[in-house]
Coordinates of C-alpha atoms in Angstrom, one line a residue:
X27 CA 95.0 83.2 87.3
X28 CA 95.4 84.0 90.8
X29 CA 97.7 85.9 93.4
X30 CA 98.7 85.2 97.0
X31 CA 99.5 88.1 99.4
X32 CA 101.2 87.7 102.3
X33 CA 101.3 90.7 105.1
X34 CA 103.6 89.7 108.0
X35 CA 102.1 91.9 110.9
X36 CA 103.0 91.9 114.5
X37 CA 99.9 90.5 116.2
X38 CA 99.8 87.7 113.3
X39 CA 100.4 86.7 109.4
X40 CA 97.4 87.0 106.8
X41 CA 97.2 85.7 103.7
X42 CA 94.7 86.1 100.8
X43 CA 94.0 84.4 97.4
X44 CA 92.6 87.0 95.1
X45 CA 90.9 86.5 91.5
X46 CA 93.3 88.9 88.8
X47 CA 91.1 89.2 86.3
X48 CA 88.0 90.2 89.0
X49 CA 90.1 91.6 91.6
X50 CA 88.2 89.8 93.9
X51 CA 89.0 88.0 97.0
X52 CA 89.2 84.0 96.5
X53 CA 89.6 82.9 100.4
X54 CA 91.5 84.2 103.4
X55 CA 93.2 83.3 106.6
X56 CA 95.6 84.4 109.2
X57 CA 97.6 82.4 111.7
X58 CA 97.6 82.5 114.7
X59 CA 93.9 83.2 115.7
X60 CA 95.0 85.2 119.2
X61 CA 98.0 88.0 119.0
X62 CA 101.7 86.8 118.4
X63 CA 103.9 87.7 121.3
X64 CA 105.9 90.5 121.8
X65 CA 109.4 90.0 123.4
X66 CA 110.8 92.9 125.5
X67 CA 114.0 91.7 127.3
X68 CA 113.4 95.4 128.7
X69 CA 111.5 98.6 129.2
X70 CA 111.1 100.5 126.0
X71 CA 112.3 97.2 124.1
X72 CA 111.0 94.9 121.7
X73 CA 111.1 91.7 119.2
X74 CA 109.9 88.8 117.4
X75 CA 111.3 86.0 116.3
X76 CA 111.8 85.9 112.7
X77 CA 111.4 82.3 112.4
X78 CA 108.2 82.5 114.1
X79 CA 107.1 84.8 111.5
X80 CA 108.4 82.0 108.6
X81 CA 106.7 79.4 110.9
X82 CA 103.4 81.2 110.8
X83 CA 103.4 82.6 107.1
X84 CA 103.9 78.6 106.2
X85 CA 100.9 77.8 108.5
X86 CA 98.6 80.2 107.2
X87 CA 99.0 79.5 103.4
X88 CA 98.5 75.6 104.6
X89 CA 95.1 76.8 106.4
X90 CA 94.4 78.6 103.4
X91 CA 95.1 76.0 101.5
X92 CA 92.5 73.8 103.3
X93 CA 89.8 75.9 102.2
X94 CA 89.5 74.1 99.5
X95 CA 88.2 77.4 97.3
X96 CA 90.9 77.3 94.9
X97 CA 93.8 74.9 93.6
X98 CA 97.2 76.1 95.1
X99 CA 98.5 75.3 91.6
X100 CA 96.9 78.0 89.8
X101 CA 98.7 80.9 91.9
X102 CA 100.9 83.0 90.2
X103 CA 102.9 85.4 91.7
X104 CA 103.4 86.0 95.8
X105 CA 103.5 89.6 97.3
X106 CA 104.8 90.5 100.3
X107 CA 103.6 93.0 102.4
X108 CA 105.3 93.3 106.2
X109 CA 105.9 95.7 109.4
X110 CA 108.4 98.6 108.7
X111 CA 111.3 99.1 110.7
X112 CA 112.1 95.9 112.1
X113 CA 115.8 94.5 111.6
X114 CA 116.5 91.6 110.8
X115 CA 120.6 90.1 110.7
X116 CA 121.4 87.0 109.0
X117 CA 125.2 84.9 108.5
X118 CA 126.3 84.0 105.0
X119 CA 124.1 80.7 105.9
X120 CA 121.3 82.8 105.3
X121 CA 120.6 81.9 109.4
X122 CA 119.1 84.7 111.8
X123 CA 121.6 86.1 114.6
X124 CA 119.5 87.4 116.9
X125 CA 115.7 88.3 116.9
X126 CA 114.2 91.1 115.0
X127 CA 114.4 94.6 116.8
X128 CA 110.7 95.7 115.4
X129 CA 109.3 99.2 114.5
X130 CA 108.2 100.1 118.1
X131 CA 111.6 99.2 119.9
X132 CA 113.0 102.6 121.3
X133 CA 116.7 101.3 122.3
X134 CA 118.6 103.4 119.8
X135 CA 116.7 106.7 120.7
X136 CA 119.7 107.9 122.0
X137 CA 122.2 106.7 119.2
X138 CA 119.5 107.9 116.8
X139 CA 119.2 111.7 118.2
X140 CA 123.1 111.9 118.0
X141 CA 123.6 111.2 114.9
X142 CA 121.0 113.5 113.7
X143 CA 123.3 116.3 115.6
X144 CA 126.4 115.1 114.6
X145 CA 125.5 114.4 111.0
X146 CA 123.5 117.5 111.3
X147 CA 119.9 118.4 111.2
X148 CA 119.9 120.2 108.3
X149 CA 121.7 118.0 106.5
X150 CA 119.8 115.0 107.4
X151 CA 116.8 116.5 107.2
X152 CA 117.4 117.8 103.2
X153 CA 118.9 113.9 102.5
X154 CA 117.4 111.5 104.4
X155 CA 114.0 113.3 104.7
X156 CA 113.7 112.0 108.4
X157 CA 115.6 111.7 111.4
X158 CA 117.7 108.9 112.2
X159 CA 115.3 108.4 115.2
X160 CA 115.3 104.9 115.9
X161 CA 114.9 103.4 112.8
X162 CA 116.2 100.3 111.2
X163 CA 120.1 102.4 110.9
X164 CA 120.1 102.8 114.5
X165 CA 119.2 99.8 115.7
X166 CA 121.8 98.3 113.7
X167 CA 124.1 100.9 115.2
X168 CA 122.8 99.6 118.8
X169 CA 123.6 96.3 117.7
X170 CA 127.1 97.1 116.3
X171 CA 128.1 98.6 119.6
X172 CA 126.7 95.9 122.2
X173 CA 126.0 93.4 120.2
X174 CA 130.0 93.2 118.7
X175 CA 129.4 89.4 118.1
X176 CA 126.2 89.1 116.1
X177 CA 127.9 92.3 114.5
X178 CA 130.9 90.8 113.3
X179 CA 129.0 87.5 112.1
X180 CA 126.7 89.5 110.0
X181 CA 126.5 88.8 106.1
X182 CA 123.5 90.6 105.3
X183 CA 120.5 93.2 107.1
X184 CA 117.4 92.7 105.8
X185 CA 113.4 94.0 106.9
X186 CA 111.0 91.5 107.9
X187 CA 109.3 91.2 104.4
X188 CA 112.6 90.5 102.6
X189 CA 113.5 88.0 105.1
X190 CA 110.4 86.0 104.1
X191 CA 110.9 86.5 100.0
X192 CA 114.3 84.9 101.2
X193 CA 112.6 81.9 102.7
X194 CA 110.2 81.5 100.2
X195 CA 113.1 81.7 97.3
X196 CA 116.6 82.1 99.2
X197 CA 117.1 85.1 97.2
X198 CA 117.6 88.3 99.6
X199 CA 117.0 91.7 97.6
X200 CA 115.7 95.1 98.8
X201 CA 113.9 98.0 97.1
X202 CA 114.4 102.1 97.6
X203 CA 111.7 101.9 99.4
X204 CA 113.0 99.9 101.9
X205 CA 115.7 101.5 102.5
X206 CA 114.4 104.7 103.0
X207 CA 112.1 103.6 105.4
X208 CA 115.3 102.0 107.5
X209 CA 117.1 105.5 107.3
X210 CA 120.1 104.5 104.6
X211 CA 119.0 106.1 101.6
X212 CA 120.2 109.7 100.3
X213 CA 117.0 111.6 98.0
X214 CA 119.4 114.0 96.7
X215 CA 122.2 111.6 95.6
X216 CA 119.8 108.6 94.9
X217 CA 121.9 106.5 96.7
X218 CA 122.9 104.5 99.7
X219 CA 123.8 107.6 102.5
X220 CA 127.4 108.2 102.6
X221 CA 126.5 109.8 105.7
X222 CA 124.3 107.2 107.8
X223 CA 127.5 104.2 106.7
X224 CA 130.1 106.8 107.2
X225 CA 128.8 108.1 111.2
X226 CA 127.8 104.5 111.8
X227 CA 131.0 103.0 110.3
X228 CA 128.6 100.1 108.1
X229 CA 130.2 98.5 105.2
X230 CA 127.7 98.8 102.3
X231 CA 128.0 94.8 102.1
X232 CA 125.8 94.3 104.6
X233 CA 123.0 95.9 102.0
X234 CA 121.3 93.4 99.4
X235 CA 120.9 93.9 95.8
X236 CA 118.6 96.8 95.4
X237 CA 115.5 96.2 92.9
X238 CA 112.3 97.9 92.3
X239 CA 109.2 97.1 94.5
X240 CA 107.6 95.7 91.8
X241 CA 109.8 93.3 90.3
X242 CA 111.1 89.7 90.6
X243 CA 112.7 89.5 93.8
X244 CA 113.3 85.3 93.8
X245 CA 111.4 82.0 92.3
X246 CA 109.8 79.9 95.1
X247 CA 112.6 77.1 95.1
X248 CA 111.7 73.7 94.9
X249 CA 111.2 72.4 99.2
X250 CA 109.5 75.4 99.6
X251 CA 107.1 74.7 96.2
X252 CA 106.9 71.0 97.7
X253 CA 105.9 71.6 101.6
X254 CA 103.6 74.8 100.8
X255 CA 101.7 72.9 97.7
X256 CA 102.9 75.9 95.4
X257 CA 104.0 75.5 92.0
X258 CA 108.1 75.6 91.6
X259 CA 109.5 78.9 90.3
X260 CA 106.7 81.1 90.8
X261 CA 107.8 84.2 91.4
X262 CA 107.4 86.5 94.6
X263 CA 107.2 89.8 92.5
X264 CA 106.4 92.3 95.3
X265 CA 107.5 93.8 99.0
X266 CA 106.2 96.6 100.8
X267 CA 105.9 97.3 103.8
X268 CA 102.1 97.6 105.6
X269 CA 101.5 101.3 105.1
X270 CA 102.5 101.9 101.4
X271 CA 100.8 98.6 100.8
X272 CA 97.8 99.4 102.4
X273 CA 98.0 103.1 100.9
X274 CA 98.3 100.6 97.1
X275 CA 95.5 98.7 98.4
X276 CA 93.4 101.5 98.7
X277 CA 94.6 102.9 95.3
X278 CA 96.7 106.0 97.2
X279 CA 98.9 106.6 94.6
X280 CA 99.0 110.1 94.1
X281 CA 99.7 113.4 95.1
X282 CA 97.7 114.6 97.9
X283 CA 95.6 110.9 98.0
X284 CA 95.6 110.1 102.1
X285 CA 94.9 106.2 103.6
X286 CA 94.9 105.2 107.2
X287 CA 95.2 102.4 109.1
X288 CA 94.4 101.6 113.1
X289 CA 96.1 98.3 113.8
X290 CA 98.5 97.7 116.3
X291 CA 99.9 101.1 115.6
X292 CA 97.9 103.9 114.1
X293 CA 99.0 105.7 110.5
X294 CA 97.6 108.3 108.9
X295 CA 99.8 108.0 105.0
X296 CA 99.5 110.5 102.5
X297 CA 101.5 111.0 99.0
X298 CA 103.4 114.0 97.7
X299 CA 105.6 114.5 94.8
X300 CA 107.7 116.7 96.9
X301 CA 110.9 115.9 99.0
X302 CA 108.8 116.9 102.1
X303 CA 110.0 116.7 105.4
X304 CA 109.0 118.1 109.2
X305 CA 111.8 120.1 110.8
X306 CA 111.4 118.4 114.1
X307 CA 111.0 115.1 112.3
X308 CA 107.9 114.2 114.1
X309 CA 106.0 112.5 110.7
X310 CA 108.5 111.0 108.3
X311 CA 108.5 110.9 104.7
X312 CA 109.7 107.7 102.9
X313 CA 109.8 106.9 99.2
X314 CA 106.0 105.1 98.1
X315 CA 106.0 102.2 96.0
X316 CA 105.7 103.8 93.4
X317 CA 108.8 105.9 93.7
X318 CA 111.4 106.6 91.0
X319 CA 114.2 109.4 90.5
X320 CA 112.4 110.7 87.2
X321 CA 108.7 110.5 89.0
X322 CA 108.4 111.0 93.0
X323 CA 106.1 109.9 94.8
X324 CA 106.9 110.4 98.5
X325 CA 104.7 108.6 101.9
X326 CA 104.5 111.4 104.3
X327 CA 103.5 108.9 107.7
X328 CA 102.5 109.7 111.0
X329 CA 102.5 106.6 113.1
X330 CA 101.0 106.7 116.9
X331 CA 102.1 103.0 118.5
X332 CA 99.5 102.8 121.5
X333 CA 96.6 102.1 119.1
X334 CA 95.2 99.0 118.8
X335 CA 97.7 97.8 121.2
X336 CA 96.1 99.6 123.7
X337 CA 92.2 98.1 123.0
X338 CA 94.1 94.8 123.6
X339 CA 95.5 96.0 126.8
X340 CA 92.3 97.1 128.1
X341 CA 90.4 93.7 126.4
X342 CA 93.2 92.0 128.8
X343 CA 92.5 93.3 131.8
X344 CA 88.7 94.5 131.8
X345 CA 87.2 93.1 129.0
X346 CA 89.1 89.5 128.9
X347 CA 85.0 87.0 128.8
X348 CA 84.1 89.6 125.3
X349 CA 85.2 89.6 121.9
X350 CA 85.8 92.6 120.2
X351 CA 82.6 93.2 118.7
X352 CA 80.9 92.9 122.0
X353 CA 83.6 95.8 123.5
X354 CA 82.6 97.7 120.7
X355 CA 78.8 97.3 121.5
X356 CA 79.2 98.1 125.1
X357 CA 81.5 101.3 124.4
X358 CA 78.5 102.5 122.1
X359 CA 76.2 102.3 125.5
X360 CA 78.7 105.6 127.3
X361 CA 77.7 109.0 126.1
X362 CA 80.6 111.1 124.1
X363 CA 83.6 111.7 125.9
X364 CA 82.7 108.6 128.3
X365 CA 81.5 111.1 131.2
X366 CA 84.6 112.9 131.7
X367 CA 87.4 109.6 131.7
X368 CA 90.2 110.5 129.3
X369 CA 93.0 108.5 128.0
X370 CA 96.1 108.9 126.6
X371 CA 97.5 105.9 124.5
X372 CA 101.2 106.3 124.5
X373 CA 102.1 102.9 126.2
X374 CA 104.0 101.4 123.3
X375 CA 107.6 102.9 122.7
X376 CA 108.4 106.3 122.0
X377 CA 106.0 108.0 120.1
X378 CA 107.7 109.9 117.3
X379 CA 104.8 112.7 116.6
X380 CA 105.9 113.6 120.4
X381 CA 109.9 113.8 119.5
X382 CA 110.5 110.2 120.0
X383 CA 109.9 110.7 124.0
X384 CA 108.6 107.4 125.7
X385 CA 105.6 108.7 128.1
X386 CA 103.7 105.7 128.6
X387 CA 99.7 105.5 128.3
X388 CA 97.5 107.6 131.4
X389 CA 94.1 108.1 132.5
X390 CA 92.9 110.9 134.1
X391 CA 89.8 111.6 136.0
X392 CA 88.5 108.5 137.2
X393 CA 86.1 108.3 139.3
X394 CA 85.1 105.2 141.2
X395 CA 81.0 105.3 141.7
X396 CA 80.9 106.5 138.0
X397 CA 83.2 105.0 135.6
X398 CA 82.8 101.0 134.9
X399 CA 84.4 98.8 131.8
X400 CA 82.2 100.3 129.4
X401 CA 83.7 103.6 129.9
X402 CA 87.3 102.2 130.1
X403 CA 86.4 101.0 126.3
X404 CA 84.7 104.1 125.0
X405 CA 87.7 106.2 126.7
X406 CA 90.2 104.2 125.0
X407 CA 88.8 105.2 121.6
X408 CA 88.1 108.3 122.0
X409 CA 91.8 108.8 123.3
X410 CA 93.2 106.8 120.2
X411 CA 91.0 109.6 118.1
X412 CA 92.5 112.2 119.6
X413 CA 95.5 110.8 119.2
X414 CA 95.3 110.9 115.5
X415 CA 93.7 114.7 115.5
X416 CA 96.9 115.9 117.2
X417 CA 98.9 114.2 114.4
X418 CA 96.6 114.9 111.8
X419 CA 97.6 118.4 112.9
X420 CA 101.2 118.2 112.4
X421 CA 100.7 117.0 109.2
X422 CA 98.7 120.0 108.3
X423 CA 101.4 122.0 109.3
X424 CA 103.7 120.2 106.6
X425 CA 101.1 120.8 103.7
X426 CA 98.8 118.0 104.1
X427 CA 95.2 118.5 104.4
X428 CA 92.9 116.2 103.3
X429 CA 89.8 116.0 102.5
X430 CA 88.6 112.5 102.8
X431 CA 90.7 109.6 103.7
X432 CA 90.1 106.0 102.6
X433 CA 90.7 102.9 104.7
X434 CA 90.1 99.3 104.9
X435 CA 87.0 98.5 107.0
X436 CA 88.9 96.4 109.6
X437 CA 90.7 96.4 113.2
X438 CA 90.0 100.2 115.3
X439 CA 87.7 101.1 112.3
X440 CA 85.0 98.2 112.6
X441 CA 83.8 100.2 115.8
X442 CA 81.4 102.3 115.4
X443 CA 82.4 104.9 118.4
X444 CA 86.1 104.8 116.8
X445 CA 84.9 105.6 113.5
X446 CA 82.8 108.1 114.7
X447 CA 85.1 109.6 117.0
X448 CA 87.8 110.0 114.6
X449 CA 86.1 111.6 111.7
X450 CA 83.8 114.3 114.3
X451 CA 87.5 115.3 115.9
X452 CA 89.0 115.5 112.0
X453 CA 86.0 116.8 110.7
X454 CA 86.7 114.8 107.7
X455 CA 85.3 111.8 106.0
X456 CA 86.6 108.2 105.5
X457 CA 85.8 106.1 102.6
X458 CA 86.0 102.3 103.3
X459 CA 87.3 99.6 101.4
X460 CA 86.8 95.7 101.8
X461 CA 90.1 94.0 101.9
X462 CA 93.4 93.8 104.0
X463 CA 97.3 94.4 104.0
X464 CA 97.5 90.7 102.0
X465 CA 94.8 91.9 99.7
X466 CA 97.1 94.7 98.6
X467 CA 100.4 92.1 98.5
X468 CA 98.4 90.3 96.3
X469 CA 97.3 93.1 93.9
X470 CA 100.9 94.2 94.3
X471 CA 102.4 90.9 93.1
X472 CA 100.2 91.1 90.2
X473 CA 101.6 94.7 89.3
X474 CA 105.2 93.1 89.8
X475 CA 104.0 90.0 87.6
X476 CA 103.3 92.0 84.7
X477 CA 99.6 90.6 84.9
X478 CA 98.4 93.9 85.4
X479 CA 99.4 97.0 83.6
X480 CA 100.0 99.3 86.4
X481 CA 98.6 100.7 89.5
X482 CA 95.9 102.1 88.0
X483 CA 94.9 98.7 86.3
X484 CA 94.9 97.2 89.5
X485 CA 92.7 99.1 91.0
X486 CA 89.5 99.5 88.4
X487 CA 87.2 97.5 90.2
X488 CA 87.8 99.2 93.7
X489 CA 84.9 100.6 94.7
X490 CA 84.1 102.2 98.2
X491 CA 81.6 99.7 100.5
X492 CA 80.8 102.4 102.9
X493 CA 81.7 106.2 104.1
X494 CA 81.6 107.8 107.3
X495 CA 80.9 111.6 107.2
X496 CA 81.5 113.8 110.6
X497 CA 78.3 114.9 112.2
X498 CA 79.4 116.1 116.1
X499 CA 82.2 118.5 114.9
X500 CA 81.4 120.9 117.9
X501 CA 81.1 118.5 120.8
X502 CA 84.2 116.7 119.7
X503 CA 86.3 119.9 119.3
X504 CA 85.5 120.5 122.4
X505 CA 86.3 116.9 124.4
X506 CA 89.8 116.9 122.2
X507 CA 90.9 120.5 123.7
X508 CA 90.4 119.0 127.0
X509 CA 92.4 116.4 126.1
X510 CA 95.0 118.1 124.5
X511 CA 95.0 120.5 127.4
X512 CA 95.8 118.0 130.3
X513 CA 98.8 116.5 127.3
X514 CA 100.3 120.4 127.8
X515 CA 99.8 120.5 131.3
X516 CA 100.0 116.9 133.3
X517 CA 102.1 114.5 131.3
X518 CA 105.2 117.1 129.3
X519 CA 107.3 119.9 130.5
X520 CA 107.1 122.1 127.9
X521 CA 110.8 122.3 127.9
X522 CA 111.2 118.6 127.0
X523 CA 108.6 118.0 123.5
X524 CA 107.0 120.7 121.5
X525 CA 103.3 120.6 122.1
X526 CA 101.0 122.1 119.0
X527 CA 99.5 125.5 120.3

């Protein structure tokens, strides 16, 4: 029996076939091969197209399909796993209205921060657990107020994975999950958020039926079964979006279990069974997939945006003849702390760990008859590190402390100097996994399937392929107080963001 996973990212869809009674991956693709486009109309703005995201999902199960490892008939069950945030707005034609405002769009800053005053902190804080910010509520506030049209026309809001169960079954359902992650969910009701509808003035229509993560949310209907060689009536039994899935993939389930990822944007995700929250809302707890009102389990998420985003920046424009691999072999040639070039990767949005301000990326120090591309490469890892130190530190403040972290051995993390770099500055160890974001859709579908038992099922044959242990604790304590010192002094006034002492 076998399970497709689906993870709809922002640089580009993957899909994986796994094995459910090995837990082993059958084949895997991902379409397209170079980074989907990011629209932004403006500074500070950005979207995809959600029917570029159904246009490349279809593509990559077909070049999946061509493999040839496994027949398309014997899949089961579909999961869904898909970048948070991003709103989607569909008519009662089930057609889009507008592209998707995506997680790193900072439009509805503004709208965001006022309601969080005029609600009140307090209050939003002990409810929502977060911040309005600019989540998926504000952005449909932004919409609401210049976009009156697509407003008006609007049947139902949806997040990017839900819009894809929709095409795959047209069936449109959420989860708790995914509501708390949009900012329209009350913990201490256990409902929809009086508050968020009431200030923003959203009918609770625009909301689709609310099931559990894992559950059926649609059968793949019959010209869907027909074009994409699946069999009719299978059903998509899982959505998630990336960092809960990844955080299922890696078998973070429980209380004070941590996973991180270093994609586009870089996450640090750890579970509590508490209604945690920071007071300045700089990480943000949402409900896990395996949240219920009798048994919490809470994702407490700091996200940095200029992560991998920023090694494709620098690919762009220094290393553009090199792959990856070869950047990351050239970065290992540059001593520690890349002979004094520092950067700061905070070029995609605004950065929430720094109170949702938009500061842009900066280097510092550069000198011309010392620092070539190899340093450029080494400095942007190094900066991304330090990046998630100064996170990692705010989510010590909030009770989280761990003591290893697992991850999946891919993107920032198949470099040696990023590796190294972020476990010397943590001065903790990560434990890697084999697999992806579809791996855990997959393994997720099968939960949602009934195929496996639970969680815990899922996971028995997850083993660690490899672990990175700190071993330059000193000299990296040192290089990230630098770095933290020029963030205090060249690129805030103290008066606009809290910087950690």
């Amino acid at each position: 029996m076998l399970l497709l996973g689906i993870d709809v990212g922002t640089s580009s869809v993957k899909v994986t076939v796994v094995d459910a009674q090995t837990q082993q991956t059958i084949a895997a693709a991902q379409y397209p091969e170079t980074e989907s486009d990011i629209i932004a109309p403006k500074s500070g703005w950005a979207e995809q197209s959600p029917d570029m995201w159904w246009e490349h999902v279809q593509l990559a199960i077909l070049k999946l399909h061509a493999q040839r490892k496994y027949n398309p008939q014997d899949i089961a069950a579909i999961g869904i796993a898909y970048q948070m945030h991003g709103l989607v707005i569909v008519d009662k034609q089930q057609q889009v209205l507008r592209n998707s405002i995506i997680w790193c769009d900072s439009r509805a800053v503004e709208l965001g921060d006022k309601a969080f005053e005029e609600i009140g902190r307090e209050k939003c804080l002990l409810h929502l657990l977060n911040s309005p910010g600019n989540f998926t509520a504000s952005k449909l506030a932004w919409v609401k107020q210049n976009e009156p049209d697509v407003y008006a026309k609007a049947d139902k809001i949806m997040l990017p994975g839900d819009f894809i169960a929709m095409k795959l079954t047209g069936e449109i359902s959420t989860s708790i999950a995914a509501l708390s992650e949009g900012i329209f969910w009350d913990f201490q009701q256990n409902e929809l958020s009086k508050d968020v509808f009431g200030y923003y003035g959203f009918s609770d229509s625009l909301i689709p039926t609310i099931k559990n993560v894992f559950t059926e949310h649609g059968r793949v209907s019959a010209n869907i079964s027909t074009t994409l060689s699946l069999k009719e009536g299978i059903p998509v039994s899982y959505k998630a979006g990336d960092q809960p899935n990844n955080a299922l993939s890696l078998n973070v389930l429980q209380p004070g279990e941590v996973a991180a990822t270093a994609g586009t944007s870089g996450v640090i995700y750890g579970v509590s069974d508490q209604l945690t929250y920071d007071n300045e809302s700089r990480v943000n707890t949402f409900a896990h997939v395996n949240y219920t009102t009798e048994q919490k389990r809470l994702g407490v998420l700091l996200c940095i945006n200029g992560t991998g985003i920023l090694n494709r920046w620098i690919k762009s424009i220094a290393g553009e003849s090199m792959n990856y691999q070869q950047m990351n072999d050239t970065a290992k040639t540059i001593n520690a702390g890349s002979d004094g070039l520092i950067i700061f990767p905070f070029g995609n949005g605004a950065e929430r760990m720094l109170n949702n301000k938009i500061v842009q990326a900066h280097m510092h120090n550069i000198d011309f008859n010392k620092h070539s591309t190899a340093h450029l490469f080494r400095a942007a890892q190094e900066g991304i590190a330090f990046a998630f130190r100064y996170g990692l530190d705010i989510m010590r403040e909030n009770g989280m402390d761990p003591k290893i972290i697992r991850a999946g051995k891919a993107n920032m993390f198949l470099s040696d100097v990023f590796t190294q770099s972020f476990v010397n500055v943590n001065n903790v160890a990560v434990e890697f996994y084999d697999g992806d974001g579809s791996f855990g859709a997959a393994i997720g579908a099968g939960i949602g399937a009934g195929i496996f038992a639970d969680a815990v099922a899922a996971s028995k044959e997850r083993k660690p392929v490899a672990v990175a242990e700190p071993k330059q604790t000193a000299l990296y304590q040192d290089l990230y107080a630098e770095w933290k010192e020029i963030l205090k002094s060249k690129l805030y006034k103290n008066d606009e963001v809290n910087i950690l002492s």
